[in-house]
CSV table of C-alpha atoms in Angstrom, one decimal:
chain,number,residue,atom,x,y,z
A,1,MET,CA,12.3,-21.9,-73.5
A,2,ASN,CA,15.2,-21.3,-71.1
A,3,GLU,CA,14.6,-21.6,-67.4
A,4,PHE,CA,16.7,-18.5,-66.6
A,5,ASP,CA,17.6,-15.4,-68.5
A,6,LEU,CA,21.1,-15.2,-67.1
A,7,VAL,CA,23.5,-17.4,-65.1
A,8,VAL,CA,26.7,-15.9,-63.7
A,9,ARG,CA,29.2,-18.3,-62.2
A,10,SER,CA,32.0,-17.3,-59.9
A,11,ARG,CA,34.3,-19.1,-57.5
A,12,ARG,CA,34.3,-16.0,-55.4
A,13,ALA,CA,30.6,-15.0,-55.2
A,14,VAL,CA,30.2,-12.6,-52.2
A,15,VAL,CA,27.0,-13.5,-50.3
A,16,PRO,CA,26.1,-12.3,-46.8
A,17,GLU,CA,27.8,-15.4,-45.3
A,18,GLY,CA,31.0,-14.7,-47.1
A,19,GLU,CA,32.6,-15.9,-50.3
A,20,LYS,CA,31.3,-19.0,-52.0
A,21,ALA,CA,31.7,-20.8,-55.4
A,22,LEU,CA,28.2,-20.2,-56.9
A,23,ALA,CA,26.1,-20.0,-60.0
A,24,VAL,CA,23.7,-17.1,-59.6
A,25,ALA,CA,20.6,-17.6,-61.7
A,26,VAL,CA,18.5,-14.6,-62.8
A,27,ARG,CA,14.9,-14.5,-64.1
A,28,ASP,CA,12.9,-11.4,-64.8
A,29,GLY,CA,15.4,-9.1,-63.3
A,30,ARG,CA,15.6,-10.9,-59.9
A,31,ILE,CA,17.9,-13.5,-58.4
A,32,ALA,CA,15.9,-16.7,-58.8
A,33,GLY,CA,18.4,-19.3,-57.6
A,34,LEU,CA,21.8,-19.8,-56.0
A,35,SER,CA,23.4,-23.2,-56.9
A,36,GLY,CA,26.8,-24.8,-56.8
A,37,TYR,CA,29.4,-23.3,-59.2
A,38,ASP,CA,29.2,-26.3,-61.6
A,39,ALA,CA,25.5,-26.9,-61.4
A,40,PRO,CA,23.9,-27.6,-64.8
A,41,LEU,CA,21.5,-24.7,-65.4
A,42,ASP,CA,19.5,-23.8,-68.5
A,43,ALA,CA,19.9,-20.1,-69.3
A,44,ARG,CA,19.6,-17.8,-72.3
A,45,GLU,CA,23.0,-16.4,-71.4
A,46,THR,CA,25.8,-17.8,-69.1
A,47,VAL,CA,28.8,-15.9,-67.9
A,48,ASP,CA,31.7,-17.8,-66.2
A,49,LEU,CA,33.9,-15.5,-64.2
A,50,ALA,CA,36.1,-18.2,-62.9
A,51,ASP,CA,38.2,-16.6,-60.1
A,52,VAL,CA,36.9,-13.1,-60.8
A,53,ALA,CA,34.7,-12.1,-57.8
A,54,LEU,CA,31.0,-11.5,-58.1
A,55,LEU,CA,29.7,-8.8,-55.8
A,56,PRO,CA,26.3,-7.3,-55.1
A,57,GLY,CA,25.9,-3.9,-56.9
A,58,LEU,CA,27.0,-1.1,-54.7
A,59,VAL,CA,24.5,1.3,-53.1
A,60,ASP,CA,25.8,4.9,-52.9
A,61,THR,CA,23.4,7.0,-50.8
A,62,HIS,CA,25.5,10.2,-50.9
A,63,VAL,CA,25.8,11.6,-54.4
A,64,HIS,CA,25.6,15.2,-55.6
A,65,VAL,CA,24.3,15.0,-59.1
A,66,ASN,CA,23.7,18.8,-59.3
A,67,GLU,CA,21.2,18.7,-62.2
A,68,PRO,CA,19.2,20.8,-62.9
A,69,GLY,CA,20.8,24.2,-62.3
A,70,ARG,CA,24.5,23.3,-62.0
A,71,THR,CA,24.6,20.6,-64.7
A,72,HIS,CA,28.0,21.8,-65.8
A,73,TRP,CA,29.3,20.5,-62.5
A,74,GLU,CA,27.8,17.0,-63.0
A,75,GLY,CA,24.5,15.6,-64.4
A,76,PHE,CA,22.4,12.4,-64.3
A,77,ALA,CA,23.8,11.0,-67.5
A,78,SER,CA,27.5,11.4,-66.6
A,79,ALA,CA,27.1,10.6,-62.9
A,80,THR,CA,25.2,7.4,-63.5
A,81,ARG,CA,27.6,6.3,-66.2
A,82,ALA,CA,30.4,6.8,-63.7
A,83,ALA,CA,28.5,4.9,-61.1
A,84,ALA,CA,27.9,1.9,-63.3
A,85,ALA,CA,31.6,1.9,-64.4
A,86,GLY,CA,32.5,1.7,-60.7
A,87,GLY,CA,30.1,-1.1,-59.8
A,88,VAL,CA,27.5,1.2,-58.3
A,89,THR,CA,23.9,0.1,-59.3
A,90,THR,CA,21.9,2.5,-57.0
A,91,ILE,CA,22.5,6.1,-56.1
A,92,VAL,CA,20.5,8.4,-53.9
A,93,ASP,CA,20.8,12.0,-55.0
A,94,MET,CA,21.4,14.9,-52.5
A,95,PRO,CA,19.0,17.8,-52.4
A,96,LEU,CA,21.5,20.6,-52.8
A,97,ASN,CA,23.8,22.1,-55.4
A,98,SER,CA,20.9,21.5,-57.9
A,99,LEU,CA,18.7,24.5,-58.6
A,100,PRO,CA,16.1,24.5,-57.3
A,101,PRO,CA,17.2,22.5,-54.2
A,102,THR,CA,14.9,19.6,-53.4
A,103,THR,CA,13.1,21.2,-50.5
A,104,THR,CA,9.5,21.1,-51.9
A,105,VAL,CA,7.5,18.5,-53.8
A,106,SER,CA,7.5,20.8,-56.9
A,107,ALA,CA,11.3,20.9,-56.8
A,108,LEU,CA,11.4,17.1,-56.5
A,109,GLU,CA,9.3,16.8,-59.6
A,110,ILE,CA,11.5,19.3,-61.5
A,111,LYS,CA,14.5,17.1,-60.6
A,112,LYS,CA,12.8,13.9,-61.7
A,113,LYS,CA,11.8,15.5,-65.0
A,114,ALA,CA,15.4,16.5,-65.6
A,115,ALA,CA,16.7,13.0,-64.8
A,116,GLU,CA,14.1,11.1,-66.8
A,117,GLY,CA,15.6,8.9,-69.5
A,118,GLN,CA,19.2,9.7,-68.5
A,119,CYS,CA,19.9,7.2,-65.7
A,120,HIS,CA,22.2,4.3,-66.3
A,121,VAL,CA,21.6,3.0,-62.7
A,122,ASP,CA,18.6,3.1,-60.3
A,123,VAL,CA,18.2,6.5,-58.6
A,124,GLY,CA,16.4,7.6,-55.4
A,125,PHE,CA,16.2,11.1,-54.0
A,126,TRP,CA,16.8,12.9,-50.7
A,127,GLY,CA,14.7,15.9,-49.7
A,128,GLY,CA,16.1,18.9,-47.8
A,129,ALA,CA,15.3,20.4,-44.4
A,130,ILE,CA,15.9,24.2,-44.3
A,131,PRO,CA,14.6,26.8,-41.9
A,132,ALA,CA,11.6,27.8,-44.1
A,133,ASN,CA,10.2,24.4,-45.1
A,134,ALA,CA,9.0,22.6,-42.0
A,135,ASP,CA,5.5,22.2,-43.6
A,136,ASP,CA,7.0,20.7,-46.7
A,137,LEU,CA,8.7,17.8,-45.0
A,138,GLU,CA,5.7,15.4,-44.7
A,139,PRO,CA,4.6,16.0,-48.3
A,140,LEU,CA,8.2,15.3,-49.4
A,141,PHE,CA,8.1,11.9,-47.7
A,142,ALA,CA,4.7,11.2,-49.2
A,143,ALA,CA,6.2,12.0,-52.6
A,144,GLY,CA,8.9,9.3,-52.0
A,145,VAL,CA,12.1,10.8,-50.7
A,146,PHE,CA,14.2,8.5,-48.6
A,147,GLY,CA,14.8,11.1,-45.9
A,148,VAL,CA,15.7,14.8,-45.6
A,149,LYS,CA,19.1,16.4,-45.2
A,150,CYS,CA,20.1,19.4,-43.2
A,151,PHE,CA,23.2,21.3,-42.4
A,152,LEU,CA,24.2,22.7,-39.0
A,153,SER,CA,26.7,25.1,-40.5
A,154,PRO,CA,26.7,27.0,-43.8
A,155,SER,CA,26.3,24.6,-46.8
A,156,GLY,CA,28.3,26.6,-49.2
A,157,VAL,CA,25.2,27.6,-51.3
A,158,ASP,CA,22.9,30.4,-50.2
A,159,GLU,CA,19.7,28.6,-51.3
A,160,PHE,CA,20.2,25.8,-48.7
A,161,PRO,CA,20.7,27.5,-45.3
A,162,ALA,CA,21.5,25.7,-42.1
A,163,LEU,CA,19.2,24.8,-39.2
A,164,ASP,CA,19.9,26.4,-35.8
A,165,PRO,CA,19.6,24.2,-32.7
A,166,GLY,CA,16.0,25.0,-32.1
A,167,GLN,CA,15.1,24.3,-35.7
A,168,LEU,CA,17.0,21.0,-35.6
A,169,VAL,CA,14.8,19.8,-32.7
A,170,GLU,CA,11.6,21.1,-34.4
A,171,VAL,CA,12.4,19.1,-37.6
A,172,LEU,CA,13.2,16.0,-35.6
A,173,HIS,CA,9.9,16.3,-33.7
A,174,ARG,CA,8.1,16.5,-37.0
A,175,LEU,CA,10.0,13.5,-38.4
A,176,ALA,CA,9.4,11.4,-35.3
A,177,ALA,CA,5.7,11.6,-36.0
A,178,ILE,CA,6.1,10.0,-39.4
A,179,ASP,CA,9.2,7.9,-38.6
A,180,GLY,CA,11.1,9.9,-41.2
A,181,LEU,CA,14.9,9.9,-41.4
A,182,LEU,CA,17.0,13.1,-41.0
A,183,ILE,CA,20.5,13.0,-42.4
A,184,VAL,CA,22.9,15.7,-41.0
A,185,HIS,CA,26.0,17.5,-42.1
A,186,ALA,CA,27.4,17.9,-38.6
A,187,GLU,CA,29.9,20.7,-38.0
A,188,ASP,CA,29.3,23.2,-35.2
A,189,PRO,CA,29.2,26.8,-36.7
A,190,GLY,CA,30.4,28.3,-33.4
A,191,THR,CA,33.6,26.2,-33.5
A,192,LEU,CA,34.4,26.8,-37.1
A,193,THR,CA,36.7,29.7,-37.9
A,194,ASP,CA,37.9,31.5,-41.0
A,195,PRO,CA,41.2,30.1,-42.4
A,196,LEU,CA,44.1,32.4,-41.5
A,197,GLY,CA,45.6,31.9,-44.9
A,198,PRO,CA,45.4,30.0,-48.2
A,199,THR,CA,47.3,26.8,-47.2
A,200,TYR,CA,45.9,23.4,-46.4
A,201,PRO,CA,47.2,23.3,-42.7
A,202,GLU,CA,45.4,26.7,-42.2
A,203,PHE,CA,42.2,25.3,-43.7
A,204,LEU,CA,42.4,22.2,-41.6
A,205,ASP,CA,42.9,24.3,-38.4
A,206,SER,CA,39.7,26.2,-39.2
A,207,ARG,CA,37.6,23.0,-39.2
A,208,THR,CA,38.8,21.0,-36.2
A,209,GLN,CA,37.7,17.6,-34.9
A,210,ASP,CA,36.0,19.4,-32.1
A,211,ALA,CA,33.7,21.2,-34.5
A,212,GLU,CA,32.5,17.9,-35.8
A,213,LEU,CA,32.3,16.3,-32.3
A,214,ARG,CA,30.2,19.1,-30.8
A,215,ALA,CA,27.7,18.9,-33.7
A,216,VAL,CA,27.5,15.1,-33.5
A,217,GLU,CA,26.8,15.4,-29.8
A,218,ARG,CA,24.1,18.0,-30.5
A,219,VAL,CA,22.4,15.6,-32.9
A,220,ILE,CA,22.6,12.7,-30.5
A,221,ASP,CA,20.9,14.7,-27.8
A,222,ALA,CA,18.2,15.9,-30.1
A,223,ALA,CA,17.5,12.4,-31.4
A,224,ALA,CA,17.4,11.0,-27.9
A,225,THR,CA,15.0,13.8,-26.8
A,226,THR,CA,12.6,13.4,-29.8
A,227,GLY,CA,12.9,9.7,-30.5
A,228,ALA,CA,13.5,10.4,-34.2
A,229,ARG,CA,15.9,8.7,-36.6
A,230,ALA,CA,19.0,10.6,-37.4
A,231,HIS,CA,22.1,9.8,-39.5
A,232,ILE,CA,25.4,11.6,-39.6
A,233,VAL,CA,26.8,11.9,-43.0
A,234,HIS,CA,30.6,11.8,-43.9
A,235,ILE,CA,32.2,11.3,-40.5
A,236,SER,CA,35.8,12.4,-40.8
A,237,ALA,CA,36.8,12.8,-37.1
A,238,GLY,CA,37.7,9.6,-35.3
A,239,SER,CA,36.8,11.4,-32.0
A,240,CYS,CA,33.1,11.0,-33.0
A,241,VAL,CA,33.1,7.2,-33.1
A,242,GLU,CA,33.0,6.6,-29.3
A,243,PRO,CA,30.1,9.0,-28.5
A,244,LEU,CA,28.2,7.4,-31.4
A,245,ARG,CA,28.9,3.9,-30.0
A,246,ARG,CA,27.6,5.0,-26.6
A,247,ALA,CA,24.5,6.5,-28.1
A,248,GLN,CA,23.7,3.5,-30.1
A,249,GLN,CA,24.2,1.2,-27.1
A,250,ALA,CA,21.8,3.4,-25.2
A,251,GLY,CA,19.1,3.0,-27.8
A,252,VAL,CA,19.3,6.3,-29.5
A,253,ARG,CA,18.2,6.0,-33.1
A,254,ILE,CA,21.4,7.3,-34.7
A,255,THR,CA,23.7,5.9,-37.4
A,256,ALA,CA,26.6,7.3,-39.3
A,257,GLU,CA,28.7,6.8,-42.4
A,258,THR,CA,32.2,7.7,-43.7
A,259,CYS,CA,33.7,8.1,-47.1
A,260,PRO,CA,36.6,6.7,-49.1
A,261,HIS,CA,38.7,9.8,-48.9
A,262,TYR,CA,38.6,9.8,-45.0
A,263,LEU,CA,39.7,6.2,-45.0
A,264,THR,CA,42.5,6.3,-47.5
A,265,LEU,CA,43.8,9.9,-47.8
A,266,SER,CA,45.6,12.0,-45.2
A,267,ALA,CA,46.4,15.6,-44.5
A,268,GLU,CA,50.1,14.9,-44.8
A,269,GLU,CA,49.7,14.0,-48.5
A,270,VAL,CA,47.4,16.8,-49.6
A,271,SER,CA,49.0,18.4,-52.7
A,272,SER,CA,46.3,20.4,-54.4
A,273,PRO,CA,42.7,21.8,-53.8
A,274,ALA,CA,41.4,18.7,-55.5
A,275,PHE,CA,41.7,17.2,-52.0
A,276,LYS,CA,39.5,19.9,-50.3
A,277,CYS,CA,36.3,18.8,-48.7
A,278,CYS,CA,34.2,19.6,-45.7
A,279,PRO,CA,34.7,18.2,-43.1
A,280,PRO,CA,38.3,18.0,-44.2
A,281,ILE,CA,40.7,15.1,-44.7
A,282,ARG,CA,42.6,14.7,-41.4
A,283,GLU,CA,45.9,13.4,-40.3
A,284,SER,CA,46.8,9.8,-41.0
A,285,ALA,CA,46.5,8.6,-37.4
A,286,ASN,CA,42.8,9.5,-37.6
A,287,ARG,CA,42.1,6.8,-40.2
A,288,ASP,CA,42.7,3.9,-37.9
A,289,THR,CA,39.9,5.0,-35.6
A,290,LEU,CA,37.5,5.3,-38.6
A,291,TRP,CA,38.4,1.8,-39.8
A,292,HIS,CA,37.8,0.5,-36.3
A,293,GLY,CA,34.4,2.2,-36.3
A,294,LEU,CA,33.5,0.4,-39.5
A,295,ALA,CA,34.8,-3.0,-38.2
A,296,THR,CA,32.7,-2.7,-35.1
A,297,GLY,CA,29.5,-1.5,-36.8
A,298,VAL,CA,29.4,2.0,-35.3
A,299,LEU,CA,29.8,3.4,-38.8
A,300,MET,CA,27.3,1.5,-41.0
A,301,GLY,CA,28.8,2.1,-44.3
A,302,VAL,CA,31.1,3.8,-46.9
A,303,VAL,CA,29.6,6.1,-49.5
A,304,SER,CA,31.2,8.5,-51.9
A,305,ASP,CA,29.9,12.0,-51.1
A,306,HIS,CA,30.6,12.6,-54.7
A,307,SER,CA,30.6,16.4,-54.9
A,308,PRO,CA,32.3,17.5,-58.2
A,309,CYS,CA,32.7,21.0,-59.7
A,310,PRO,CA,34.6,22.5,-62.7
A,311,ALA,CA,38.3,22.9,-62.4
A,312,ASP,CA,38.1,26.7,-62.1
A,313,LEU,CA,36.1,26.5,-58.9
A,314,LYS,CA,38.7,24.1,-57.4
A,315,GLY,CA,41.4,26.8,-57.9
A,316,LEU,CA,43.9,24.2,-59.0
A,317,THR,CA,46.4,26.9,-60.2
A,318,ALA,CA,45.9,29.4,-57.3
A,319,HIS,CA,46.3,26.7,-54.6
A,320,ASP,CA,44.1,28.7,-52.3
A,321,TYR,CA,42.3,26.2,-50.0
A,322,SER,CA,40.3,28.9,-48.3
A,323,SER,CA,38.3,29.8,-51.5
A,324,ALA,CA,38.3,26.5,-53.5
A,325,TRP,CA,35.0,24.6,-53.7
A,326,GLY,CA,35.0,21.8,-51.1
A,327,GLY,CA,34.1,18.4,-52.6
A,328,ILE,CA,35.7,15.2,-53.7
A,329,ALA,CA,34.9,13.5,-57.0
A,330,SER,CA,35.2,9.7,-56.6
A,331,LEU,CA,31.9,8.0,-57.6
A,332,GLN,CA,33.6,5.8,-60.2
A,333,LEU,CA,36.5,4.9,-58.0
A,334,GLY,CA,35.1,4.0,-54.6
A,335,LEU,CA,35.2,0.2,-54.8
A,336,PRO,CA,38.9,0.0,-55.8
A,337,ILE,CA,39.8,2.8,-53.5
A,338,ILE,CA,38.4,0.9,-50.5
A,339,TRP,CA,39.6,-2.5,-51.6
A,340,THR,CA,43.2,-1.1,-52.0
A,341,GLU,CA,43.2,0.0,-48.4
A,342,ALA,CA,41.0,-2.7,-46.9
A,343,GLN,CA,43.0,-5.7,-48.2
A,344,PRO,CA,46.3,-4.9,-46.4
A,345,ARG,CA,44.3,-4.2,-43.2
A,346,GLY,CA,43.0,-7.7,-43.2
A,347,TYR,CA,39.5,-7.2,-44.5
A,348,GLY,CA,37.9,-9.2,-47.2
A,349,LEU,CA,35.4,-8.6,-50.1
A,350,ALA,CA,32.6,-9.6,-47.8
A,351,ASP,CA,33.4,-6.7,-45.5
A,352,VAL,CA,33.6,-4.3,-48.5
A,353,ALA,CA,30.2,-5.6,-49.7
A,354,LYS,CA,28.7,-5.0,-46.2
A,355,TRP,CA,30.0,-1.5,-46.0
A,356,MET,CA,29.3,-0.4,-49.6
A,357,SER,CA,26.2,-2.3,-50.5
A,358,ALA,CA,24.2,-3.9,-47.6
A,359,GLY,CA,24.7,-1.1,-45.1
A,360,PRO,CA,23.6,1.8,-47.3
A,361,ALA,CA,20.7,-0.3,-48.7
A,362,ALA,CA,19.5,-0.9,-45.1
A,363,LEU,CA,19.9,2.8,-44.2
A,364,VAL,CA,17.3,3.8,-46.9
A,365,GLY,CA,15.1,0.8,-46.7
A,366,LEU,CA,15.9,-0.8,-50.0
A,367,SER,CA,15.1,-4.4,-49.0
A,368,THR,CA,15.7,-5.9,-52.5
A,369,LYS,CA,19.1,-4.2,-52.9
A,370,GLY,CA,22.4,-4.7,-51.2
A,371,ALA,CA,23.0,-8.5,-51.3
A,372,ILE,CA,23.3,-11.5,-53.6
A,373,ALA,CA,20.2,-13.3,-52.2
A,374,ILE,CA,17.2,-15.1,-53.8
A,375,GLY,CA,14.4,-12.6,-54.5
A,376,ASN,CA,16.7,-9.5,-54.6
A,377,ASP,CA,17.2,-7.4,-57.7
A,378,ALA,CA,19.9,-9.0,-59.9
A,379,ASP,CA,22.3,-6.1,-59.4
A,380,LEU,CA,25.7,-7.7,-59.8
A,381,VAL,CA,29.3,-6.7,-60.3
A,382,ALA,CA,32.2,-8.7,-61.8
A,383,PHE,CA,35.2,-7.4,-59.9
A,384,ASP,CA,38.8,-8.6,-60.5
A,385,PRO,CA,40.4,-8.1,-57.0
A,386,THR,CA,43.9,-8.7,-58.2
A,387,ALA,CA,44.1,-6.4,-61.3
A,388,GLU,CA,45.8,-3.0,-60.9
A,389,PHE,CA,45.4,0.3,-62.7
A,390,THR,CA,46.5,3.9,-62.5
A,391,VAL,CA,43.8,6.5,-62.2
A,392,ASN,CA,43.6,8.9,-65.2
A,393,ALA,CA,41.1,11.6,-64.4
A,394,THR,CA,40.6,12.4,-68.1
A,395,LYS,CA,39.3,8.8,-68.7
A,396,LEU,CA,36.6,8.9,-66.0
A,397,HIS,CA,33.0,9.3,-66.8
A,398,HIS,CA,32.7,12.2,-64.3
A,399,LYS,CA,31.8,15.4,-66.2
A,400,ASN,CA,34.9,17.3,-64.9
A,401,PRO,CA,38.3,15.5,-64.7
A,402,VAL,CA,39.2,16.7,-61.2
A,403,THR,CA,39.9,14.1,-58.5
A,404,PRO,CA,42.6,13.7,-55.8
A,405,TYR,CA,43.1,10.2,-57.0
A,406,ASP,CA,44.5,11.2,-60.4
A,407,GLY,CA,47.7,9.2,-60.9
A,408,ARG,CA,47.1,6.9,-57.9
A,409,ARG,CA,47.7,3.2,-58.3
A,410,LEU,CA,44.7,1.2,-57.2
A,411,THR,CA,43.9,-2.6,-56.9
A,412,GLY,CA,40.6,-4.0,-58.2
A,413,VAL,CA,39.0,-3.5,-61.6
A,414,VAL,CA,35.2,-3.6,-62.4
A,415,GLN,CA,34.7,-5.7,-65.5
A,416,THR,CA,30.9,-5.8,-65.8
A,417,THR,CA,28.0,-4.3,-64.0
A,418,TRP,CA,24.5,-5.8,-64.3
A,419,LEU,CA,21.4,-3.9,-63.3
A,420,ARG,CA,18.4,-6.2,-62.7
A,421,GLY,CA,20.3,-8.9,-64.7
A,422,GLN,CA,21.1,-6.7,-67.7
A,423,ALA,CA,24.6,-5.5,-68.4
A,424,VAL,CA,24.9,-1.7,-68.2
A,425,GLN,CA,26.1,-0.4,-71.5
A,426,GLY,CA,24.7,2.0,-74.0
A,427,THR,CA,21.1,3.0,-73.6
A,428,PRO,CA,20.2,4.0,-70.0
A,429,PHE,CA,17.5,2.0,-68.3
A,430,GLY,CA,17.7,2.9,-64.7
A,431,GLN,CA,14.6,3.4,-62.7
A,432,PHE,CA,13.5,5.9,-60.0
A,433,LEU,CA,13.3,4.2,-56.6
A,434,LEU,CA,10.9,4.6,-53.7
A,435,PRO,CA,11.6,3.3,-50.2
A,436,GLN,CA,10.6,-0.4,-50.0
A,437,ASN,CA,10.7,-0.9,-46.3
A,438,ARG,CA,11.5,2.1,-44.1
A,439,PRO,CA,13.7,0.8,-41.2
């Protein structure tokens, strides 16, 4: 009988200490050993990647799967196939855009039933915090959500209304009592305006950095007052980095993330409503501040905010940015998108793994995900960091072929994705996840 089920060898295995030449041994779905690249190991299957990199599976904690209810936008089968093709082995599904939204335990069970048997990667779930469900929050945590999400401005769907300032504080007080995490879409509704016309500059002017900054400052104050954990999703405004840094240094329990589109795209290159998202893609000078926020740890990670919709809702022919659905489809592309931009900025694969795997895993308390380490799930990605390809939206696994990256030349190709030591291909075998160790 073989000692190990699988051994993967790579001269560029990315572990928390950096890149090393290693043989990663897998037994019963877990990483059972880390040895020298040439170590003689007895395994049922051995894969030698040579100079192709071996990364930990990515953890994407910001994915709108939309099933049930808006499954024609996306669904668990298509979303998780796309995730696996992009080296993502764990996703956490957002509570809105599905019908019903995940704001009660019964809605969570409906979503799990819809997802059952369809998931090609492991899946966890966020709950939702809306004005009418304060009494549902503790039961949602007991049922296994990783946290609850709220909006401070209109969400775009009527069934998921925003919290006002008083409701925000009330929710944080309730979560402080159970050490639950609140994740926040932070834009100040009093600062947002209606676009003056259909163009992208007019849309951008309607959602300024100041709208984001004021909302972030409100969440910081509320988290400081209540002692609760809060997390700002999809930071787009570089002006938010410094107040977040000060709050973190002062001991406020607040974290934040950003997304590939804010780090790599710019307002100057927007050419169609496929680029529209909220908060918006901003001017190119803003990106440097976000990258600095990542490098210094103020921003804990990079996640997709994959929020797809059918082409007709994007208004690709009308070119009306005021009415097009706001959301970027990029779940399958996040790793090469970030690597393409990170490499010329002087960052390495270890940085990318920290931002896209370890950081998100730590946010949601998945202690056996996020790193190539003994005892962790054998979630692994063979990634060729030198290969190049041109994005063809029609070839992606996303349900709708709409993405701002269509036609873009990217560096880095995912060759194989292993989930708990098994290559992801064909029959789905992903599992539903529960928090393992709430931070």
